[in-house]
PDB file of C-alpha atoms in Angstrom:
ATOM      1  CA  UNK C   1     -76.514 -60.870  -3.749  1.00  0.00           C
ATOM      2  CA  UNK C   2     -74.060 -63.886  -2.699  1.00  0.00           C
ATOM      3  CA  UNK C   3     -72.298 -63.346  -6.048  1.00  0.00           C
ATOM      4  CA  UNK C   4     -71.689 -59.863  -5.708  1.00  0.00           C
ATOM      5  CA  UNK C   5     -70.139 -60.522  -2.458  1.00  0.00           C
ATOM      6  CA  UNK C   6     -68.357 -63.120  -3.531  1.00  0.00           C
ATOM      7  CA  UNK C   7     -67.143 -60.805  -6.461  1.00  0.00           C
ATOM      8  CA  UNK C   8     -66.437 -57.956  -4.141  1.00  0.00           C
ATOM      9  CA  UNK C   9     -64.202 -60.324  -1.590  1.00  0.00           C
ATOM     10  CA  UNK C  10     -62.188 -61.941  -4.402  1.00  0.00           C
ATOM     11  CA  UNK C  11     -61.233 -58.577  -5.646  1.00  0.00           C
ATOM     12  CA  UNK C  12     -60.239 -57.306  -2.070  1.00  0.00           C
ATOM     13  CA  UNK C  13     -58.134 -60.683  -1.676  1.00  0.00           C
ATOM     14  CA  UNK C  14     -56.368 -59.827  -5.313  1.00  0.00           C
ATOM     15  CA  UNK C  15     -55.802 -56.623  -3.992  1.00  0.00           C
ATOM     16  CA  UNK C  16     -53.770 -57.878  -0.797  1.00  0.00           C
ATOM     17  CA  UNK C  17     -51.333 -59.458  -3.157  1.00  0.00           C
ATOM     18  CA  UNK C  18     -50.921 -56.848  -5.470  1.00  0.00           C
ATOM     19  CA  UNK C  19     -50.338 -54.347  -2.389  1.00  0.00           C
ATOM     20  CA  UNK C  20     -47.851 -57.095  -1.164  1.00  0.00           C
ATOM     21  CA  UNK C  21     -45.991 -57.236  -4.217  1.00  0.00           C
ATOM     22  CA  UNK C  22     -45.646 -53.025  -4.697  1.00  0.00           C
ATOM     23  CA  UNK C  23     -44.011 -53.044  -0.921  1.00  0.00           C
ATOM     24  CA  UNK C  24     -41.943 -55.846  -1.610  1.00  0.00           C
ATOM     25  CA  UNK C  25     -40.554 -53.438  -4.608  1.00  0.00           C
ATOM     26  CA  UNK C  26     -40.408 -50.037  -3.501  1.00  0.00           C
ATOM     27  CA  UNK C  27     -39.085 -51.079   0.401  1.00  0.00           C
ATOM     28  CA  UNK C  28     -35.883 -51.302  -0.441  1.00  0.00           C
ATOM     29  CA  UNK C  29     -36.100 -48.265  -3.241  1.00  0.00           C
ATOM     30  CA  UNK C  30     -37.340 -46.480   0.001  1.00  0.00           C
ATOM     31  CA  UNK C  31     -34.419 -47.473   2.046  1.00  0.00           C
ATOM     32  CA  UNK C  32     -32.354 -46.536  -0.672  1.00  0.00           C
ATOM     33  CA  UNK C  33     -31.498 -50.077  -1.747  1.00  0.00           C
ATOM     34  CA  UNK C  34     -31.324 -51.744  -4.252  1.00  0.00           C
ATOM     35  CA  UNK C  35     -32.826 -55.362  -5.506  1.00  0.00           C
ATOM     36  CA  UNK C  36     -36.533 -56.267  -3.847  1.00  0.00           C
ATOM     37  CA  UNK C  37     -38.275 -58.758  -1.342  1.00  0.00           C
ATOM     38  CA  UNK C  38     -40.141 -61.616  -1.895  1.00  0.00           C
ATOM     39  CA  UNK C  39     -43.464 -61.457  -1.222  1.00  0.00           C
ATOM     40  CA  UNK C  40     -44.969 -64.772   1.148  1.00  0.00           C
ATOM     41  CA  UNK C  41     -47.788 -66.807   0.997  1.00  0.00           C
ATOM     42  CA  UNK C  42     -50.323 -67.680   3.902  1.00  0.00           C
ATOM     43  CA  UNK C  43     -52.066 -70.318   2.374  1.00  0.00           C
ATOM     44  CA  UNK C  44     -52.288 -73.810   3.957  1.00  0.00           C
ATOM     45  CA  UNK C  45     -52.693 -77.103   2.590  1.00  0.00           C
ATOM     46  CA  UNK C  46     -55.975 -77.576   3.847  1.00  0.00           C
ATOM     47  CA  UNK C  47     -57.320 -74.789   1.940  1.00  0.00           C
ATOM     48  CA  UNK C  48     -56.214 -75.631  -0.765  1.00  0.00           C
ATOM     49  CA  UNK C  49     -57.151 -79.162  -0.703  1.00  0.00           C
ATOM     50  CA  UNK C  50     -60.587 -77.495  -0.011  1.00  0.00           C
ATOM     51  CA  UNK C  51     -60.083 -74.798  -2.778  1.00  0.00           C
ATOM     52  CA  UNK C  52     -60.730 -72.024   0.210  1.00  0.00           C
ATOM     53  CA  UNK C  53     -58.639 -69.311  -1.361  1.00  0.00           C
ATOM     54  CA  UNK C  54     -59.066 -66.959  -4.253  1.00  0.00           C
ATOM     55  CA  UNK C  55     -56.607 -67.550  -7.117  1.00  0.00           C
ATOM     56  CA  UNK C  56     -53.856 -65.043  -7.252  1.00  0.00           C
ATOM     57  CA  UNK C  57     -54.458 -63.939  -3.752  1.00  0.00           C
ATOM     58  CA  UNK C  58     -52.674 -65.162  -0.474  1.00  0.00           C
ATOM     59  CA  UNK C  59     -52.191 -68.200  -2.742  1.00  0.00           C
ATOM     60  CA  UNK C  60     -50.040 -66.072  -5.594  1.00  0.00           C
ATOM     61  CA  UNK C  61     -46.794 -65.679  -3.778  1.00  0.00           C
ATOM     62  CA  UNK C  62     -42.926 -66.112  -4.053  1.00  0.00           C
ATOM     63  CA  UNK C  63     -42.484 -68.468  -1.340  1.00  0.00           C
ATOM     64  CA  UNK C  64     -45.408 -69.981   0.936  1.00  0.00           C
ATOM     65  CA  UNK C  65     -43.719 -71.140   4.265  1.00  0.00           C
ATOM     66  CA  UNK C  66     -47.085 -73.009   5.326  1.00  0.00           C
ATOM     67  CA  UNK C  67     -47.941 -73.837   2.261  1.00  0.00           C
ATOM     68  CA  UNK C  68     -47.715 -77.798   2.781  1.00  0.00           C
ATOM     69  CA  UNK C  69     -48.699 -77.427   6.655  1.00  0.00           C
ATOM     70  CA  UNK C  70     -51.812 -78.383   7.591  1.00  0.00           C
ATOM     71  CA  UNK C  71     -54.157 -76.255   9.769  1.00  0.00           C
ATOM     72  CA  UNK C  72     -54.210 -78.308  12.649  1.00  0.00           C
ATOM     73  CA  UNK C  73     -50.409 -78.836  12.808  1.00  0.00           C
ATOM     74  CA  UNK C  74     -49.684 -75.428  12.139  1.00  0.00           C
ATOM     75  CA  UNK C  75     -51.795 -74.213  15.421  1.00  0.00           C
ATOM     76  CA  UNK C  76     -50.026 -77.109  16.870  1.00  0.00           C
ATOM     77  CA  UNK C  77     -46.643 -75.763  16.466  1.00  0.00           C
ATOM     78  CA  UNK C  78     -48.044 -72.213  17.199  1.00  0.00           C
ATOM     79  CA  UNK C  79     -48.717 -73.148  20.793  1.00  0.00           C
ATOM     80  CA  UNK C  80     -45.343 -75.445  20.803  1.00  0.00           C
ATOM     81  CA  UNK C  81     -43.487 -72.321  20.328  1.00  0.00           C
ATOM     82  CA  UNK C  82     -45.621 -70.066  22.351  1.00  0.00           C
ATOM     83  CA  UNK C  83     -45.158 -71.882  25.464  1.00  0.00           C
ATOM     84  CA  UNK C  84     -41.375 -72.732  24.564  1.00  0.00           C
ATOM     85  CA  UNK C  85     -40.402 -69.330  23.760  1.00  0.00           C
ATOM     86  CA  UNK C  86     -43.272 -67.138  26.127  1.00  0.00           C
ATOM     87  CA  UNK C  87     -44.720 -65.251  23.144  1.00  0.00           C
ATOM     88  CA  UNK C  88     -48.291 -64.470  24.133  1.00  0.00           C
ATOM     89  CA  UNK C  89     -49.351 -63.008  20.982  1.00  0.00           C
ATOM     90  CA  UNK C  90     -48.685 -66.872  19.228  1.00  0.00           C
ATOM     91  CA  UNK C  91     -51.310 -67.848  21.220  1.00  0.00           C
ATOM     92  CA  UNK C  92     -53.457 -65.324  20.398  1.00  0.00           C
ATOM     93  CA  UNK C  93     -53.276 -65.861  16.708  1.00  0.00           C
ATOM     94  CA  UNK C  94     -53.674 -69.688  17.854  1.00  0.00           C
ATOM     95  CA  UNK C  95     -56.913 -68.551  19.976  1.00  0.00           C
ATOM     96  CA  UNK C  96     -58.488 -66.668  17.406  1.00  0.00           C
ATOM     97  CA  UNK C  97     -61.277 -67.267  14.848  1.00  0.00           C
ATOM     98  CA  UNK C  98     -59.676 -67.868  11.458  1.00  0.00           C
ATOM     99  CA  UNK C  99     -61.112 -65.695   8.787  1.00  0.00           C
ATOM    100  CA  UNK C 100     -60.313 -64.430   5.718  1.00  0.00           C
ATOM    101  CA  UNK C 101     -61.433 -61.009   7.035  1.00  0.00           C
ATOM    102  CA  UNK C 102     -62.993 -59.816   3.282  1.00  0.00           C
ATOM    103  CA  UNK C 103     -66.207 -58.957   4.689  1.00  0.00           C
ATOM    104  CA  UNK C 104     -66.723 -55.662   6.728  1.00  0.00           C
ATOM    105  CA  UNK C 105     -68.393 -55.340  10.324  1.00  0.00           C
ATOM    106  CA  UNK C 106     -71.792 -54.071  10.358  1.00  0.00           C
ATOM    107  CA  UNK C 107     -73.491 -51.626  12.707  1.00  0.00           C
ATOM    108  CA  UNK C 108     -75.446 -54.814  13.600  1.00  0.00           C
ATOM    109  CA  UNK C 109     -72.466 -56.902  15.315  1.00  0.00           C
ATOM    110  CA  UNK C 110     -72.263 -54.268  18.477  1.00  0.00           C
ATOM    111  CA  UNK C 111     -71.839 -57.695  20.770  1.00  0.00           C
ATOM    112  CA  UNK C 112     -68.098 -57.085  20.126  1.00  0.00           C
ATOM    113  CA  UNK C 113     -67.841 -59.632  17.481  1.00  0.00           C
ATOM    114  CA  UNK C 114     -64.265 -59.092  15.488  1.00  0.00           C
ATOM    115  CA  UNK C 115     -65.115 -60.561  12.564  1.00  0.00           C
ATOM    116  CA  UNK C 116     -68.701 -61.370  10.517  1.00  0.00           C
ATOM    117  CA  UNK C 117     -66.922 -63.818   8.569  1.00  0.00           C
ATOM    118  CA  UNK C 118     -65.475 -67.236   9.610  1.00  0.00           C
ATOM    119  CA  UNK C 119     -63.357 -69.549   6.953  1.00  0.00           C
ATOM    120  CA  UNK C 120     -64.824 -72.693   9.137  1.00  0.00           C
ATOM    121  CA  UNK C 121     -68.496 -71.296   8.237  1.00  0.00           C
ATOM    122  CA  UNK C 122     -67.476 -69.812   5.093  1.00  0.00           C
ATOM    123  CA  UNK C 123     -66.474 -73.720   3.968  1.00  0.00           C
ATOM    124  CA  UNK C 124     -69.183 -75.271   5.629  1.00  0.00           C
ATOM    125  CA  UNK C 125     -66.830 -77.622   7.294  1.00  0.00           C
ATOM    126  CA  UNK C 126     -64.374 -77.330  10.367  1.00  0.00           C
ATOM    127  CA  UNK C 127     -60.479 -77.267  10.098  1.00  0.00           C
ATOM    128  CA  UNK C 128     -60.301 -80.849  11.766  1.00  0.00           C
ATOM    129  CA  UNK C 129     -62.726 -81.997   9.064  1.00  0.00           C
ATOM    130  CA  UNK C 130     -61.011 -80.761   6.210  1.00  0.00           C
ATOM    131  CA  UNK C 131     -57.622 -82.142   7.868  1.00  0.00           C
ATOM    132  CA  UNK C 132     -59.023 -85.801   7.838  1.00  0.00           C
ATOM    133  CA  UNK C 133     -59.759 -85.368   4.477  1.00  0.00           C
ATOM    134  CA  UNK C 134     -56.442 -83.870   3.303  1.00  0.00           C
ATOM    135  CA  UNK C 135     -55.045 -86.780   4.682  1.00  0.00           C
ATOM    136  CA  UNK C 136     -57.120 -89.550   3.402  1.00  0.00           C
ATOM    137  CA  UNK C 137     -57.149 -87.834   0.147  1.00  0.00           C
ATOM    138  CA  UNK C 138     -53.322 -87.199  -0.209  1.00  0.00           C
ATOM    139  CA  UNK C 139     -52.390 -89.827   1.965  1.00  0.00           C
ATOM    140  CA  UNK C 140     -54.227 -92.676   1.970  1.00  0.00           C
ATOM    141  CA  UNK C 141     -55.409 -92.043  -1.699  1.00  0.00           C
ATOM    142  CA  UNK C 142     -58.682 -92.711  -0.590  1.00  0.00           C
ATOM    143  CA  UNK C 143     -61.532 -91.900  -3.216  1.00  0.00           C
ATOM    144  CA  UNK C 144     -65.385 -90.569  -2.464  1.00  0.00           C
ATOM    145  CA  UNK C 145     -66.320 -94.250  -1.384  1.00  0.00           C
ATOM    146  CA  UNK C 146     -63.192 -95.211   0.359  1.00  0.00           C
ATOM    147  CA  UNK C 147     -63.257 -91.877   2.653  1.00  0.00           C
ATOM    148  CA  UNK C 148     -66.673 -92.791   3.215  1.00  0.00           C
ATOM    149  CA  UNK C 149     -66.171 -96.015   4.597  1.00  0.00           C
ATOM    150  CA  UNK C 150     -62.940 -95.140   6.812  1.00  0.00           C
ATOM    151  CA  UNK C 151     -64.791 -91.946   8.025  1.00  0.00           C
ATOM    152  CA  UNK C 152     -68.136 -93.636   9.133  1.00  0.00           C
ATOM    153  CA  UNK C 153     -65.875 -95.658  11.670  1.00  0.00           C
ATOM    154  CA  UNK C 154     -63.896 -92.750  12.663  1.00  0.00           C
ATOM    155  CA  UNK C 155     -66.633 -90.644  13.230  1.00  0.00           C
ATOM    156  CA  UNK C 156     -69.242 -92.836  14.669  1.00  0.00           C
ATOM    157  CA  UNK C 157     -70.981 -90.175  16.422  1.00  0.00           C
ATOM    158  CA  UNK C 158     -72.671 -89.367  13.231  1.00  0.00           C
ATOM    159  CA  UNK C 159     -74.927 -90.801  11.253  1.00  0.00           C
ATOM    160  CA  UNK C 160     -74.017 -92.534   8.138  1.00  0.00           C
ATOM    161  CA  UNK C 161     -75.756 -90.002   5.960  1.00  0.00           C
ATOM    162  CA  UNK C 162     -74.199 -86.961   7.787  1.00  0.00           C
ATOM    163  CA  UNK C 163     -70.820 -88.945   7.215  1.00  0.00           C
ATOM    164  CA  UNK C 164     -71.826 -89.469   3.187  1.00  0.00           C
ATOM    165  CA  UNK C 165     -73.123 -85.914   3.343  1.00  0.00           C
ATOM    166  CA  UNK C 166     -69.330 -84.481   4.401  1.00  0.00           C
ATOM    167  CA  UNK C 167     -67.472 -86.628   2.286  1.00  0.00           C
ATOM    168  CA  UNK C 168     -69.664 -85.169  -0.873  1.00  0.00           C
ATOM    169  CA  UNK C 169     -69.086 -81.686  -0.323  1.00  0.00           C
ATOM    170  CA  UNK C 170     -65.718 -82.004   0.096  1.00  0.00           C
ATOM    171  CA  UNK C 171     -65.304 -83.658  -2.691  1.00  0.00           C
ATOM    172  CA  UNK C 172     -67.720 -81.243  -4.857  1.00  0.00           C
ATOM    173  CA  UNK C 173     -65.325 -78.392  -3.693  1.00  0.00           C
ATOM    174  CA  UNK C 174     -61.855 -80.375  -4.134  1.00  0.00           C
ATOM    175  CA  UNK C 175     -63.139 -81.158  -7.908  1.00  0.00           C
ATOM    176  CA  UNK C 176     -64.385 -77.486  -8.894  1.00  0.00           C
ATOM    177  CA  UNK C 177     -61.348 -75.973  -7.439  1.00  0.00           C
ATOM    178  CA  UNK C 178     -58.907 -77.661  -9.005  1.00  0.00           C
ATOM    179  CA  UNK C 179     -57.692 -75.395 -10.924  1.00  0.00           C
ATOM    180  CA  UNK C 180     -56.535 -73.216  -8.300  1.00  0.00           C
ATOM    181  CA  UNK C 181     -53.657 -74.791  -7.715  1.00  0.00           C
ATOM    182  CA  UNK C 182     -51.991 -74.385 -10.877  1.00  0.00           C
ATOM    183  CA  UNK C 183     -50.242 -70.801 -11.947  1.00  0.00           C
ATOM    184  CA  UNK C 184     -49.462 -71.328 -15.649  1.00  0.00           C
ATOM    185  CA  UNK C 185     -52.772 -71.420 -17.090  1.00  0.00           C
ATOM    186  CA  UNK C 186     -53.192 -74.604 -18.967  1.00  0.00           C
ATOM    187  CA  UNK C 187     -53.389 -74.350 -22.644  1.00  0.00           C
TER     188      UNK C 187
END
């Protein structure tokens, strides 16, 4: 079932921190060193806007570099500094699907698909989307109706319902994962 896969993914994501966090202590022990590293982050603002992340995963970290970047500008300045600095593997990780990658390959994806999973489809909206929203949200302070209105002249090519339709999900999602973003568990 979709819950049991849901289940089985958030428990693989925990498990990426708590591997993270065992390295970042024994590394140095193994190098015969003492002290420990801190363990990053790799969760954008967009995601978390959206509430695309599973708490106390890539989310649950010591210091989250992109943590206030959004998607869009952090691809941006992934191609900025592949071209300036001619590493081809930047624009690789640029070129390539984003995914969580929690869900394994099946013997039915023999077209040479990487991945079965993709966050865009996983979200139900694109990265551009969700960065217009993360910035009328956060920026412009816009509310459900507000967004709306702003996003059925930006995005004329849909219809006003598809427009109404967007702007309710997102907020659906941005109000049931709220409490993601906090650590300390409110009491």
């Amino acid at each position: 079932t979709n819950t049991e896969d849901v289940a089985l993914q958030n428990i693989q994501a925990r498990l990426r921190m708590v591997f993270a966090y065992l390295f970042a202590q024994l590394l140095p022990w193994a190098r015969k060193r003492s002290g420990f590293l801190l363990v990053l982050g790799s969760s954008n603002v967009d995601e978390g806007l959206r509430g695309y992340l599973t708490k106390y995963d890539c989310s649950a970290a010591d210091l989250n570099p992109i943590g206030a970047i959004s998607k869009g500008d952090l691809k941006r300045m992934l191609r900025w500094a592949a071209n300036e600095y001619n590493y081809e593997v930047l624009k690789e990780i640029v070129d390539a699907p984003p995914t969580a990658e929690l869900r394994p390959i099946t013997d039915g994806d023999a077209d040479g698909k990487e991945h079965t999973q993709t966050d865009e489809e996983d979200m139900g909206m694109t990265y551009d989307e969700l960065g217009y929203f993360g910035r009328l949200r956060k920026i412009s302070r816009c509310g459900p109706v507000s967004m709306f209105k702003k996003l059925v002249i930006t995005w004329s090519h849909l219809k006003p319902s598809e427009v109404a339709t967007k702007v309710k999900r997102f907020f659906y999602f941005y109000s049931v994962n709220r409490h993601k973003m906090t650590v300390i568990t409110p009491s």
